[in-house]
Every structure is written in structure tokens, then in C-alpha cells.
Amino acid sequence: MAEAPPDTAAAPLPAREPTILDVAREAGISKTTASRVMNGSPNVAPATRARVLDAVSRLDYRVNAAARSLRTTRSFLVGLLVPAISNDVFGRLAEVLEQDLRSEGVGLVIVSSGWAAAGERVALESLRARRVDALVVSLVNDRDPLLGDLLSSVTQPIVLLDREIPGIAADAVLTDQRTGMKEALEHLSSLGHRSVGIATLSSEVRPGRESVAAFEALVAPLGMEAVGEVVVPYDRIDRRSGWELADRLISGGATGILCCVPNSVTAGVLEHLDRHGLSVPLDVSIVAFDESELASVKQPRLTVITRSIDDVSKFAGRMVVSRLAEPDLPVRTEVVRMRLKIRDSTAPPRLVAGAPA
């Protein structure tokens, strides 16, 4: 019996990877326009950009980053430096910024300084070694001369997040600390509080300086007394610091405390009050800083001085994209307003409410 001929059927060829030309055809536009969208050019109509990105999604198109970098001398990467990735604010900021940059064909490299100025210098050098096209930075010390010298030598565009560095002309997204502080103090004053304290981060960063300056300027005109200002060091951002600052401010007679600190410290304040049998808000009213799960879920739910972190991220992303497209644009500053969101952790103190002290 003759042997059966071998199976000579060719194996199916692997599917061809889609190209930018395929994207252009799918979107019904020219290859040049599709390339401009993928390269992050702002000079594209929103409807056209949407068609291109929709085609990219349908075709599962992947940019050949290495080839594109060789052609353009750009890495198509932006570096984000934050003090701590685990922080609620910085985590959300990174998430929104990464999504926005990805829609422009740009990736995000995230590094953390670990709340240390020395860590910032190391992190910035690592980002420069990655040849990132731009830097978005939230510093733990915007008065560090060594860091200022390092940033002065950076040739890439820089966007500062709520920071001001002497001698550095850079795009910046700032928050209006004074408006939020004014609303919070007016709220406490209207409830009858006359003794208030504040906990902040270091004056080495703009938020620390601005919040203390606003607090000091507004307390007396509102008929209140400042019983204490506690600065929480970067190496003590934990619940234990919350215990210590609560003990200090309560001992000083504060019936209202502004916790302009990370949530881990505020958690320590609440724990201290609970362990010592003090009621929030009847014995002590608490105003926290920035929205979080702790603020909205903790009972009582926390009154907060808050801002839109999404807006901060989106402003930063737009600044990066426009600066890369047009390097000679004038330096821009965007200000995000802070506002008070009143919940359950603020109320009239016992004496004002008519209850026994």
C-alpha cells in the first residue's frame, strides 16, 4: 500500500500587525493626519482625533515606540515625580494623567521620592536617564537649592504641581489655598468656635506656606484665637503624628482642628480622639484636607477642604502636550479653586450648643 503523501498544507501566516496607514484608512483620513494625532499634536480637530483613537481601538494598533523614537528623537514618555504613590491624591493624579497622555500617544513613567528631598534628586536623575520628553513634578521641598540647581539644568519642559521654585520659569498648576481656608474658618466661626488649631506640612512647600499664611491672616478677623500650629515632618507622616498633634491642640483648648495633612495623619487624630472619649463633632470639630474614602465613609463623615484632582491632572496634561508641540509658548499658570464640603464632623461646640461642658 502506498504511503499517504505528507501533509504539505502551509501553516497559516501570522496576522499582520496593523500600521498607521491602516489606522488612517479605517478613520477615513490621511496618514499624515493620523500621525499627527498619534504624535500628540494639539492642532487636530476633536472629531478627527476621536475617529483616529476609535480606529486605533478597533484595530488594536500598537505604536512602535522604539522606531518612533529613532525617527523623532523623542521618547514619547513623560516623567511624573510625586512624594508617595500610595497617597490617595497622588494615586488619583497619576491615574488621570496617564489616561489623558495615553490618548495623545504618550506614556507616563512614575517615580516616588519617598517624602525626601534627596530622593527627589535621585528620582529626577533617573527620569532624565530615561530621556523623558517632559517632567511633571510635585516636590517635598521647593526651596532646596540643590534641587533648584538640578532643575535649572533640565532642558525638557517642566510642569510644577502646586509648587513655586525661585528662579525657575515653568508651567504650573496651583491650588487656591486661601479660598478653602477662608471657607473652613468662616464655617467654624459661624458654628460658634473661638479656639482653633491647624496641622500642616512643612513651609518648604507652597501648600504649607499658603495654608499657614491664610490661617494666620483670617483667624483674628473672624473673632477666633489660634491655639496652635503643628508642622508634621515628612518622616513622620503616620498615625502616630496624628496622635501627637491632636494631644497638643486639644491640650491648648482647640474646639476645632484643621487637618491640612495627608489622610494617614488625620486617621491618627481621629483615633486619638476616640480613644480618649472625645466626640467628633460635639467635643472637637474636624476639617480634613482633600477628598478620600476616609472622608466620605468614616463615621462621622468628614468635612473637607477639597479640590478637583482630576482638574489638576488635566491641566498638567494639556500643558505638557501644548508645550511639546510649541516650546516657545508663554509660561502658563492655572489655579484650581479649593472649596469646603460640609459633612458631619463639624458642629457647634458643647457650650455653644447649650449642652454641659
Short mmCIF file of C-alpha atoms in Angstrom, two decimals:
data_model
loop_
_atom_site.label_atom_id
_atom_site.label_comp_id
_atom_site.label_asym_id
_atom_site.label_seq_id
_atom_site.Cartn_x
_atom_site.Cartn_y
_atom_site.Cartn_z
CA MET A 1 0.00 0.00 0.00
CA ALA A 2 1.39 3.34 -0.98
CA GLU A 3 2.12 5.71 1.80
CA ALA A 4 -0.10 8.72 2.10
CA PRO A 5 1.61 11.85 0.88
CA PRO A 6 2.85 14.09 3.63
CA ASP A 7 0.59 16.96 4.68
CA THR A 8 2.06 19.82 2.74
CA ALA A 9 -0.59 22.36 3.65
CA ALA A 10 1.17 25.51 4.71
CA ALA A 11 0.65 26.75 8.24
CA PRO A 12 -1.42 29.92 8.37
CA LEU A 13 0.67 33.04 8.33
CA PRO A 14 0.57 35.09 11.50
CA ALA A 15 -1.76 38.05 11.32
CA ARG A 16 -0.02 41.21 10.15
CA GLU A 17 0.34 43.93 12.74
CA PRO A 18 -1.77 46.97 11.81
CA THR A 19 0.14 50.05 10.68
CA ILE A 20 -0.51 53.76 10.91
CA LEU A 21 -1.68 53.56 7.27
CA ASP A 22 -4.33 51.02 8.32
CA VAL A 23 -5.45 53.39 11.07
CA ALA A 24 -5.70 56.25 8.58
CA ARG A 25 -7.79 54.16 6.16
CA GLU A 26 -10.05 52.96 8.97
CA ALA A 27 -10.60 56.54 10.15
CA GLY A 28 -11.05 57.86 6.61
CA ILE A 29 -8.24 60.42 6.86
CA SER A 30 -4.71 60.88 5.56
CA LYS A 31 -1.71 59.09 7.03
CA THR A 32 -0.23 62.50 7.91
CA THR A 33 -3.24 63.46 10.00
CA ALA A 34 -3.28 60.08 11.75
CA SER A 35 0.41 60.50 12.55
CA ARG A 36 -0.22 63.96 13.98
CA VAL A 37 -2.82 62.52 16.34
CA MET A 38 -0.52 59.71 17.48
CA ASN A 39 2.37 62.17 17.94
CA GLY A 40 0.32 64.32 20.30
CA SER A 41 -0.17 67.36 18.08
CA PRO A 42 -2.83 69.71 19.52
CA ASN A 43 -3.61 71.06 16.05
CA VAL A 44 -6.18 68.38 15.21
CA ALA A 45 -9.93 68.79 15.31
CA PRO A 46 -11.53 66.96 18.27
CA ALA A 47 -13.83 64.96 15.97
CA THR A 48 -10.86 63.83 13.86
CA ARG A 49 -8.87 62.87 16.95
CA ALA A 50 -11.84 60.84 18.19
CA ARG A 51 -12.10 58.98 14.86
CA VAL A 52 -8.40 58.14 14.93
CA LEU A 53 -8.48 56.90 18.51
CA ASP A 54 -11.58 54.85 17.74
CA ALA A 55 -9.76 53.28 14.77
CA VAL A 56 -6.75 52.58 16.99
CA SER A 57 -9.01 50.75 19.42
CA ARG A 58 -10.83 48.72 16.74
CA LEU A 59 -7.59 47.66 15.04
CA ASP A 60 -5.72 47.14 18.32
CA TYR A 61 -2.96 49.29 16.85
CA ARG A 62 0.28 49.47 18.82
CA VAL A 63 2.82 52.25 18.31
CA ASN A 64 6.34 51.01 17.65
CA ALA A 65 7.86 53.22 20.31
CA ALA A 66 11.47 52.34 19.53
CA ALA A 67 11.10 53.11 15.83
CA ARG A 68 9.19 56.31 16.53
CA SER A 69 11.88 57.45 18.97
CA LEU A 70 14.59 56.91 16.37
CA ARG A 71 12.65 58.90 13.78
CA THR A 72 11.79 61.84 16.00
CA THR A 73 14.50 61.91 18.73
CA ARG A 74 11.61 61.83 21.22
CA SER A 75 10.91 59.08 23.73
CA PHE A 76 7.14 59.81 23.86
CA LEU A 77 7.38 59.45 27.61
CA VAL A 78 6.55 61.95 30.35
CA GLY A 79 8.01 61.60 33.83
CA LEU A 80 5.84 62.14 36.91
CA LEU A 81 7.57 62.68 40.25
CA VAL A 82 5.40 62.54 43.40
CA PRO A 83 6.23 62.18 47.10
CA ALA A 84 4.30 58.90 47.51
CA ILE A 85 2.38 56.79 45.02
CA SER A 86 0.31 55.22 47.81
CA ASN A 87 -1.14 58.62 48.76
CA ASP A 88 -4.80 58.98 47.69
CA VAL A 89 -4.21 62.33 45.97
CA PHE A 90 -1.10 61.36 44.06
CA GLY A 91 -2.52 57.98 43.09
CA ARG A 92 -5.59 59.59 41.54
CA LEU A 93 -3.48 62.30 39.90
CA ALA A 94 -1.25 59.69 38.25
CA GLU A 95 -4.24 57.66 37.07
CA VAL A 96 -5.94 60.60 35.32
CA LEU A 97 -2.71 61.99 33.88
CA GLU A 98 -1.74 58.59 32.47
CA GLN A 99 -5.15 58.20 30.79
CA ASP A 100 -5.00 61.66 29.23
CA LEU A 101 -1.44 61.28 27.95
CA ARG A 102 -2.16 57.81 26.59
CA SER A 103 -4.93 59.28 24.43
CA GLU A 104 -2.22 61.52 22.93
CA GLY A 105 0.12 58.61 22.20
CA VAL A 106 2.39 59.41 25.16
CA GLY A 107 3.35 57.10 28.03
CA LEU A 108 3.86 58.00 31.69
CA VAL A 109 6.80 56.98 33.88
CA ILE A 110 6.01 57.38 37.59
CA VAL A 111 8.65 57.73 40.31
CA SER A 112 8.38 58.50 44.02
CA SER A 113 10.72 60.47 46.25
CA GLY A 114 9.61 58.76 49.46
CA TRP A 115 8.92 62.18 51.03
CA ALA A 116 12.66 63.00 50.91
CA ALA A 117 14.47 65.83 49.12
CA ALA A 118 17.44 63.56 48.49
CA GLY A 119 15.06 61.02 46.99
CA GLU A 120 13.76 63.71 44.65
CA ARG A 121 17.21 64.39 43.23
CA VAL A 122 17.80 60.68 42.61
CA ALA A 123 14.34 60.25 41.05
CA LEU A 124 14.81 63.23 38.73
CA GLU A 125 18.16 61.90 37.53
CA SER A 126 16.54 58.54 36.81
CA LEU A 127 13.84 60.23 34.72
CA ARG A 128 16.43 62.18 32.76
CA ALA A 129 18.28 58.93 32.10
CA ARG A 130 15.05 57.57 30.59
CA ARG A 131 15.11 60.53 28.17
CA VAL A 132 11.58 61.60 29.07
CA ASP A 133 10.23 64.42 26.93
CA ALA A 134 8.80 66.41 29.86
CA LEU A 135 8.57 66.39 33.65
CA VAL A 136 5.54 66.82 35.90
CA VAL A 137 6.73 67.25 39.48
CA SER A 138 5.28 67.57 42.97
CA LEU A 139 8.20 68.27 45.28
CA VAL A 140 8.63 67.83 49.02
CA ASN A 141 10.93 70.86 49.14
CA ASP A 142 10.62 73.63 46.59
CA ARG A 143 13.22 75.68 48.48
CA ASP A 144 16.03 73.10 48.21
CA PRO A 145 18.93 74.93 46.44
CA LEU A 146 20.45 71.68 45.17
CA LEU A 147 17.15 70.69 43.61
CA GLY A 148 16.78 74.18 42.15
CA ASP A 149 20.20 73.88 40.51
CA LEU A 150 19.29 70.47 39.11
CA LEU A 151 16.00 71.70 37.64
CA SER A 152 17.76 74.74 36.18
CA SER A 153 19.88 72.39 34.09
CA VAL A 154 16.87 70.46 32.77
CA THR A 155 16.18 71.18 29.11
CA GLN A 156 12.85 69.33 28.98
CA PRO A 157 9.58 71.17 29.72
CA ILE A 158 8.61 71.16 33.41
CA VAL A 159 5.14 71.39 34.93
CA LEU A 160 5.08 72.14 38.66
CA LEU A 161 2.18 70.82 40.75
CA ASP A 162 1.35 73.34 43.48
CA ARG A 163 4.98 74.32 43.80
CA GLU A 164 7.00 77.51 43.16
CA ILE A 165 10.76 77.34 42.68
CA PRO A 166 12.73 80.61 42.83
CA GLY A 167 14.47 81.30 39.52
CA ILE A 168 12.60 78.57 37.61
CA ALA A 169 10.14 79.78 34.96
CA ALA A 170 7.93 76.74 34.42
CA ASP A 171 4.30 75.99 33.73
CA ALA A 172 2.44 75.37 36.97
CA VAL A 173 -0.89 74.13 38.29
CA LEU A 174 -1.56 75.78 41.65
CA THR A 175 -4.35 75.41 44.19
CA ASP A 176 -6.09 78.36 45.81
CA GLN A 177 -5.33 77.56 49.43
CA ARG A 178 -6.68 80.85 50.78
CA THR A 179 -10.22 80.39 49.47
CA GLY A 180 -10.53 76.93 51.02
CA MET A 181 -9.07 78.09 54.33
CA LYS A 182 -11.40 81.10 54.39
CA GLU A 183 -14.49 78.95 53.83
CA ALA A 184 -13.41 76.50 56.54
CA LEU A 185 -12.70 79.16 59.16
CA GLU A 186 -15.89 81.07 58.36
CA HIS A 187 -17.82 77.82 58.78
CA LEU A 188 -16.24 77.10 62.19
CA SER A 189 -16.79 80.69 63.30
CA SER A 190 -20.45 80.55 62.29
CA LEU A 191 -20.86 77.44 64.44
CA GLY A 192 -19.50 79.31 67.47
CA HIS A 193 -15.93 78.04 67.63
CA ARG A 194 -13.50 80.51 69.16
CA SER A 195 -10.35 78.39 69.63
CA VAL A 196 -8.91 76.65 66.57
CA GLY A 197 -5.68 74.90 65.66
CA ILE A 198 -4.08 73.82 62.41
CA ALA A 199 -1.80 70.98 61.35
CA THR A 200 0.17 71.39 58.12
CA LEU A 201 3.11 70.11 56.18
CA SER A 202 6.42 71.96 56.07
CA SER A 203 6.77 75.56 54.91
CA GLU A 204 9.35 74.15 52.48
CA VAL A 205 6.44 73.63 50.04
CA ARG A 206 3.86 76.09 48.78
CA PRO A 207 0.77 74.39 50.32
CA GLY A 208 2.37 74.52 53.78
CA ARG A 209 3.31 78.18 53.41
CA GLU A 210 -0.02 79.23 51.89
CA SER A 211 -2.26 77.42 54.36
CA VAL A 212 -0.44 78.82 57.41
CA ALA A 213 -0.37 82.34 55.96
CA ALA A 214 -4.11 82.21 55.25
CA PHE A 215 -4.85 80.75 58.69
CA GLU A 216 -2.89 83.48 60.48
CA ALA A 217 -4.46 86.25 58.40
CA LEU A 218 -8.06 85.08 58.85
CA VAL A 219 -8.41 83.78 62.42
CA ALA A 220 -8.46 87.08 64.33
CA PRO A 221 -10.81 88.98 61.96
CA LEU A 222 -13.31 86.14 62.42
CA GLY A 223 -13.23 86.56 66.20
CA MET A 224 -11.25 83.39 66.86
CA GLU A 225 -7.96 82.58 68.56
CA ALA A 226 -5.23 80.38 67.10
CA VAL A 227 -4.25 77.97 69.85
CA GLY A 228 -1.56 76.14 67.89
CA GLU A 229 0.14 75.46 64.57
CA VAL A 230 1.66 71.99 64.24
CA VAL A 231 4.03 71.14 61.39
CA VAL A 232 4.17 67.42 60.57
CA PRO A 233 7.66 66.42 59.34
CA TYR A 234 7.88 64.33 56.17
CA ASP A 235 9.44 61.42 58.04
CA ARG A 236 6.51 61.42 60.47
CA ILE A 237 3.57 61.19 58.09
CA ASP A 238 1.77 58.47 60.01
CA ARG A 239 -0.95 57.84 62.57
CA ARG A 240 1.42 58.42 65.48
CA SER A 241 1.91 62.02 64.34
CA GLY A 242 -1.86 62.36 64.34
CA TRP A 243 -1.97 61.27 67.96
CA GLU A 244 0.70 63.77 68.93
CA LEU A 245 -0.78 66.75 67.15
CA ALA A 246 -4.27 66.01 68.47
CA ASP A 247 -2.92 65.82 72.03
CA ARG A 248 -1.12 69.12 71.61
CA LEU A 249 -4.01 71.04 70.08
CA ILE A 250 -6.66 69.64 72.43
CA SER A 251 -4.44 70.48 75.42
CA GLY A 252 -4.24 74.01 74.07
CA GLY A 253 -8.01 74.31 74.15
CA ALA A 254 -8.89 73.86 70.47
CA THR A 255 -12.52 73.02 69.77
CA GLY A 256 -11.85 73.00 66.01
CA ILE A 257 -8.88 71.44 64.19
CA LEU A 258 -7.91 71.95 60.56
CA CYS A 259 -6.03 68.83 59.43
CA CYS A 260 -4.20 70.10 56.32
CA VAL A 261 -2.14 66.92 56.22
CA PRO A 262 -2.22 63.50 54.47
CA ASN A 263 -5.04 61.16 55.42
CA SER A 264 -2.81 58.81 57.41
CA VAL A 265 -2.14 61.64 59.87
CA THR A 266 -5.82 62.61 60.04
CA ALA A 267 -6.64 58.97 60.80
CA GLY A 268 -4.34 59.22 63.83
CA VAL A 269 -6.13 62.37 65.01
CA LEU A 270 -9.50 60.61 64.87
CA GLU A 271 -8.12 57.53 66.60
CA HIS A 272 -6.67 59.66 69.41
CA LEU A 273 -9.97 61.45 70.00
CA ASP A 274 -11.90 58.20 70.02
CA ARG A 275 -9.51 56.52 72.47
CA HIS A 276 -9.79 59.48 74.82
CA GLY A 277 -13.59 59.53 74.77
CA LEU A 278 -13.88 62.78 72.83
CA SER A 279 -16.80 63.13 70.46
CA VAL A 280 -16.47 64.35 66.88
CA PRO A 281 -18.06 66.80 66.38
CA LEU A 282 -19.54 67.69 69.80
CA ASP A 283 -16.22 67.95 71.64
CA VAL A 284 -13.98 68.67 68.67
CA SER A 285 -14.86 69.64 65.12
CA ILE A 286 -12.53 68.28 62.45
CA VAL A 287 -11.91 69.70 58.99
CA ALA A 288 -9.78 67.39 56.82
CA PHE A 289 -7.88 68.15 53.63
CA ASP A 290 -8.66 66.61 50.22
CA GLU A 291 -11.39 64.14 49.40
CA SER A 292 -10.81 60.46 50.20
CA GLU A 293 -12.59 57.25 51.08
CA LEU A 294 -11.75 58.03 54.70
CA ALA A 295 -13.61 61.34 54.45
CA SER A 296 -16.75 60.01 52.79
CA VAL A 297 -17.07 56.65 54.60
CA LYS A 298 -15.73 57.29 58.11
CA GLN A 299 -18.45 57.98 60.66
CA PRO A 300 -18.99 60.80 61.20
CA ARG A 301 -18.26 61.69 57.59
CA LEU A 302 -15.56 64.31 57.41
CA THR A 303 -15.96 67.92 56.41
CA VAL A 304 -13.14 68.60 53.95
CA ILE A 305 -11.31 71.39 52.19
CA THR A 306 -11.18 69.84 48.75
CA ARG A 307 -10.30 70.45 45.11
CA SER A 308 -10.69 68.59 41.84
CA ILE A 309 -7.62 66.38 41.48
CA ASP A 310 -8.94 65.46 38.04
CA ASP A 311 -8.72 69.15 37.06
CA VAL A 312 -5.15 69.36 38.38
CA SER A 313 -4.19 66.34 36.29
CA LYS A 314 -5.96 67.53 33.16
CA PHE A 315 -4.39 70.99 33.32
CA ALA A 316 -0.96 69.37 33.72
CA GLY A 317 -1.56 67.03 30.78
CA ARG A 318 -2.67 69.86 28.49
CA MET A 319 0.36 71.92 29.47
CA VAL A 320 2.70 69.07 28.61
CA VAL A 321 1.09 68.35 25.24
CA SER A 322 0.93 72.00 24.18
CA ARG A 323 4.48 72.71 25.39
CA LEU A 324 5.91 69.77 23.43
CA ALA A 325 4.06 70.93 20.32
CA GLU A 326 5.02 74.60 20.74
CA PRO A 327 8.08 75.02 23.00
CA ASP A 328 8.06 78.83 22.74
CA LEU A 329 4.61 79.34 24.24
CA PRO A 330 4.49 81.82 27.15
CA VAL A 331 4.74 80.25 30.61
CA ARG A 332 1.28 79.33 31.89
CA THR A 333 -0.21 79.09 35.38
CA GLU A 334 -3.59 77.51 36.09
CA VAL A 335 -5.24 77.86 39.50
CA VAL A 336 -7.64 75.22 40.84
CA ARG A 337 -10.04 76.51 43.45
CA MET A 338 -10.34 74.82 46.82
CA ARG A 339 -13.75 74.71 48.44
CA LEU A 340 -15.33 73.44 51.63
CA LYS A 341 -17.52 70.34 51.53
CA ILE A 342 -19.54 70.31 54.77
CA ARG A 343 -20.42 66.94 56.25
CA ASP A 344 -20.88 65.60 59.78
CA SER A 345 -17.55 66.24 61.54
CA THR A 346 -18.25 69.92 62.28
CA ALA A 347 -20.89 71.23 64.68
CA PRO A 348 -21.28 73.85 67.42
CA PRO A 349 -19.08 73.09 70.43
CA ARG A 350 -20.92 71.83 73.53
CA LEU A 351 -21.02 75.16 75.37
CA VAL A 352 -22.41 76.97 72.36
CA ALA A 353 -24.92 74.19 71.69
CA GLY A 354 -26.21 74.54 75.26
CA ALA A 355 -25.06 71.10 76.39
CA PRO A 356 -22.94 70.63 79.54
CA ALA A 357 -19.22 71.16 79.11
#
